[in-house]
mmCIF file of C-alpha atoms in Angstrom:
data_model
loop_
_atom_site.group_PDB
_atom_site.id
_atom_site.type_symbol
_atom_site.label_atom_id
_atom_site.label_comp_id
_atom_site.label_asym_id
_atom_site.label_seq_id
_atom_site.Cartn_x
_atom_site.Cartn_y
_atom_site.Cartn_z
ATOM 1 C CA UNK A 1 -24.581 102.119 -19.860
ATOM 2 C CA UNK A 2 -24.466 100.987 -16.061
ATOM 3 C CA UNK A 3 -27.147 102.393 -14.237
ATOM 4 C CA UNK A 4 -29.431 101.502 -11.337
ATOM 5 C CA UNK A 5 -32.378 102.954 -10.130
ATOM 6 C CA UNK A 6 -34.076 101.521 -6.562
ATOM 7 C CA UNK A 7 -36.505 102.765 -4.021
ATOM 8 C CA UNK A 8 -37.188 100.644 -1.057
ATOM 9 C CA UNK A 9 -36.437 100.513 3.075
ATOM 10 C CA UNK A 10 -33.569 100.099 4.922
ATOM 11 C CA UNK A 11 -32.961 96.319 6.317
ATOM 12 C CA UNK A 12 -30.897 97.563 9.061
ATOM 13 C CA UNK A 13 -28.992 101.102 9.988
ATOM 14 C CA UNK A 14 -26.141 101.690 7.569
ATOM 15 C CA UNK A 15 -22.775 100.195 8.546
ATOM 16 C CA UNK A 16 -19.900 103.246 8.301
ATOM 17 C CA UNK A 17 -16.113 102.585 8.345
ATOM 18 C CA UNK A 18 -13.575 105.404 7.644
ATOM 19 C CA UNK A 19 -10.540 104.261 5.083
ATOM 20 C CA UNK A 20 -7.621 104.511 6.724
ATOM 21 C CA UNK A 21 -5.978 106.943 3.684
ATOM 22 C CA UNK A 22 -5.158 110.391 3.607
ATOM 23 C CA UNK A 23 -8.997 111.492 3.604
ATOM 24 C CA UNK A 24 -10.263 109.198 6.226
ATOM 25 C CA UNK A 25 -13.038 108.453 3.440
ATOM 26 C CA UNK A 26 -16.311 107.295 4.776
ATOM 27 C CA UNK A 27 -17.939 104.119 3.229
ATOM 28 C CA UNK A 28 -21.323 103.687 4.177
ATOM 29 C CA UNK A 29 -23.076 99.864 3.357
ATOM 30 C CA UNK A 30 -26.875 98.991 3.565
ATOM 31 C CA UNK A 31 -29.079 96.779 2.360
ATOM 32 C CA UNK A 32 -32.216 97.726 0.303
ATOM 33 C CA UNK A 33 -35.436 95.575 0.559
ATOM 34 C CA UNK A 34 -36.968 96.688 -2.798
ATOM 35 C CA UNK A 35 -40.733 94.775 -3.678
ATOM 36 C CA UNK A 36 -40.881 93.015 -6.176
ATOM 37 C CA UNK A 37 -43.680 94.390 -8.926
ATOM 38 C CA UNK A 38 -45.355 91.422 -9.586
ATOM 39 C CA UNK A 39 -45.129 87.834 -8.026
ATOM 40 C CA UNK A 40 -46.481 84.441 -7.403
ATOM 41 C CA UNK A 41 -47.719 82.585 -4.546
ATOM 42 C CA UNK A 42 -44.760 81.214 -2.756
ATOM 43 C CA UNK A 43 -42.098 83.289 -4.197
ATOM 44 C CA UNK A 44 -40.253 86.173 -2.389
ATOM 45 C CA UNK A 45 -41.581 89.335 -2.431
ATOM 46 C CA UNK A 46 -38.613 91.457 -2.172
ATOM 47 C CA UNK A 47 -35.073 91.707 -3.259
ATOM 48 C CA UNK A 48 -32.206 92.511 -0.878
ATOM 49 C CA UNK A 49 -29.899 94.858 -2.672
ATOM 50 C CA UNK A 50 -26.204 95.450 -1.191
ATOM 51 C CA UNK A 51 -25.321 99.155 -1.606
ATOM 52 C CA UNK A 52 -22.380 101.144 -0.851
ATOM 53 C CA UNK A 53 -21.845 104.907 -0.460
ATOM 54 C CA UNK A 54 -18.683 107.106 -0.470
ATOM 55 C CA UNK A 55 -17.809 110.377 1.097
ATOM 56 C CA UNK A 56 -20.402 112.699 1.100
ATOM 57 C CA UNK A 57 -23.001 110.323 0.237
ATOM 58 C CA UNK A 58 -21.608 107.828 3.406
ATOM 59 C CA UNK A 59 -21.647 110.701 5.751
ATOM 60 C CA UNK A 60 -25.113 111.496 5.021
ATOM 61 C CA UNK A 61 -26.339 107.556 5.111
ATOM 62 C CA UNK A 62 -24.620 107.742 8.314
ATOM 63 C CA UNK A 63 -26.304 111.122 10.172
ATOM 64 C CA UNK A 64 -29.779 110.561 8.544
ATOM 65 C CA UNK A 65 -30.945 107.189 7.391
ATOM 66 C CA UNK A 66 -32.312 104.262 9.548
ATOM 67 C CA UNK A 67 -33.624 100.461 8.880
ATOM 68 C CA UNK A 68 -37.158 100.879 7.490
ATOM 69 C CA UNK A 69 -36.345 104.412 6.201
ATOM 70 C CA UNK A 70 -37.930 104.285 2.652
ATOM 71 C CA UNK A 71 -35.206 106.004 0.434
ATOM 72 C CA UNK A 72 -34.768 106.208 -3.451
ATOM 73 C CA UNK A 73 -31.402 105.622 -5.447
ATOM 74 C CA UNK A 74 -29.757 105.581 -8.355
ATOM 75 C CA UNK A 75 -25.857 104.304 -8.894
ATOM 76 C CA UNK A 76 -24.611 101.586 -11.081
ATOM 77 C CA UNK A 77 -23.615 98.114 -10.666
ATOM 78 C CA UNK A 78 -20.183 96.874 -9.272
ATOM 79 C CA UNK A 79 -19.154 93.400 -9.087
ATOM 80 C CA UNK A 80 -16.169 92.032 -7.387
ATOM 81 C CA UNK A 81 -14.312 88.899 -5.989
ATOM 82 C CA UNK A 82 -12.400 87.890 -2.684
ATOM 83 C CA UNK A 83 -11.014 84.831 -1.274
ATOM 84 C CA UNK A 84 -12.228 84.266 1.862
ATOM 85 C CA UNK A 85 -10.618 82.785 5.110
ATOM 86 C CA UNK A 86 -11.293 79.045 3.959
ATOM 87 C CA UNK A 87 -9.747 80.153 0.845
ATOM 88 C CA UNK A 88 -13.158 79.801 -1.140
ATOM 89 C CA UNK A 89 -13.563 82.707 -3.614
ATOM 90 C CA UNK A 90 -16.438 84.752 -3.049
ATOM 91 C CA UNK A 91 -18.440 86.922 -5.779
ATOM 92 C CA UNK A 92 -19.883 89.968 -4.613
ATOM 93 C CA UNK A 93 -22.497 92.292 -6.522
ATOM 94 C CA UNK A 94 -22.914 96.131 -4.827
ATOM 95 C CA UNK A 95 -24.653 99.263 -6.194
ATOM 96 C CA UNK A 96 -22.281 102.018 -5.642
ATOM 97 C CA UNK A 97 -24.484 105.228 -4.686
ATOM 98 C CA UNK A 98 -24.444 108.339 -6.445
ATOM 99 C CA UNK A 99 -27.370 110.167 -5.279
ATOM 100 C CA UNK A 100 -29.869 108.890 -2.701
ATOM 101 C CA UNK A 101 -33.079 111.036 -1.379
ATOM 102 C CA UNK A 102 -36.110 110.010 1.086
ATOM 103 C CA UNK A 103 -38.827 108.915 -0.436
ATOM 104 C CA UNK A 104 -41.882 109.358 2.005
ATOM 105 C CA UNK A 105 -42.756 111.756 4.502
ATOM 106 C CA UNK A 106 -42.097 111.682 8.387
ATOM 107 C CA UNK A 107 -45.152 110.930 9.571
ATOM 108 C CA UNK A 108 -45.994 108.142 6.315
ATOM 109 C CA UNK A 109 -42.745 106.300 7.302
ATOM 110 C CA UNK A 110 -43.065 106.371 11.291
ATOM 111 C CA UNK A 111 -39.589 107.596 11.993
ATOM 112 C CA UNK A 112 -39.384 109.329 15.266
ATOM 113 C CA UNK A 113 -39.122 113.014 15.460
ATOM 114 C CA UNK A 114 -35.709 114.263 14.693
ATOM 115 C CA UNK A 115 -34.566 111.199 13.312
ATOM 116 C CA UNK A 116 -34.076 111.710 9.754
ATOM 117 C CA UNK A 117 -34.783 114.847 7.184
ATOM 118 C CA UNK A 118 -37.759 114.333 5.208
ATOM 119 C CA UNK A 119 -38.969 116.229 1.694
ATOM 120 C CA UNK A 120 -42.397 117.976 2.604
ATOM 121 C CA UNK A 121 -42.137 121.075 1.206
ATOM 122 C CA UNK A 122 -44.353 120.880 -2.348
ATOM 123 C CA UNK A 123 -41.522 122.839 -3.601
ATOM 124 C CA UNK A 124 -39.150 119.748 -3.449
ATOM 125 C CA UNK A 125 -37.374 121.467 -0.582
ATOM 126 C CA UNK A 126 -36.287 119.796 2.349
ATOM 127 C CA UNK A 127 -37.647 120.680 5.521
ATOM 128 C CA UNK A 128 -35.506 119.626 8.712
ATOM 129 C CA UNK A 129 -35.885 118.104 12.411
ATOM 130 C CA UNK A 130 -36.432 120.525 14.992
ATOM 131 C CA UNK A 131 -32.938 121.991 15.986
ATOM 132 C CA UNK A 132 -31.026 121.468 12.744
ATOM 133 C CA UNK A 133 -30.424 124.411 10.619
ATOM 134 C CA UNK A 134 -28.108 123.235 7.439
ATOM 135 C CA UNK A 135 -28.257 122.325 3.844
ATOM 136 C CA UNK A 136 -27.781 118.586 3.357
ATOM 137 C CA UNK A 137 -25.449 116.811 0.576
ATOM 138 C CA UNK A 138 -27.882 114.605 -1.590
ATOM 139 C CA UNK A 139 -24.819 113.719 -3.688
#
């Protein structure tokens, strides 16, 4: 079984690209800064996780999440291989996304307002920015 569960913040703001098929597919890639449970002095205190999102998933990485947004996971592991331009081959190691949901408040993560959906309700619902009235695609 290949699966992956993270929480942690956003390095940076997801890079999007649209593949250039039939679909115009989104891809969405981020990197995860997850802390590390337990750890000694002098060794790193976080991991930096590469993670990739398709369609629906990429489209909502895109619209709602930000660097430092604290968001939690799950997707499996991918690994893959490229030659690069100085014809070196190059290992690469991605989650692929298959769901992804915030996992603090607003206020708790400092986002400003209107800059990203956050779960409030004690329900589990979503509550949204000012000014946007739709469901959103977790998946």
């Amino acid at each position: 079984m290949n699966k992956v569960i993270l929480m942690g913040r956003l390095c940076a703001d997801p890079e999007v690209r649209y593949a250039q098929n039939q679909n115009q597919t989104a891809i969405a890639r981020y990197r995860l800064a997850v802390d590390r449970r337990f750890h000694r002095d002098g060794d790193a205190t976080a991991d930096f996780i590469s993670c990739v999102a398709f369609g629906k998933a990429a489209e909502f990485a895109e619209k709602y999440l930000r660097q430092g947004t604290k968001i939690a996971i799950t997707g499996r592991i991918q690994t893959g291989s490229y030659t690069n331009r100085e014809g070196q081959k190059v290992y690469t190691t991605d989650v692929v996304v298959e769901e992804q949901e915030f996992a603090e408040s607003k206020g708790a993560s400092g986002n400003i307002e209107g800059s990203a959906p956050q779960a409030t309700d004690p329900d589990g619902f979503m509550s949204l920015p000012d000014g946007i009235d739709e469901e959103l695609p977790f998946n």
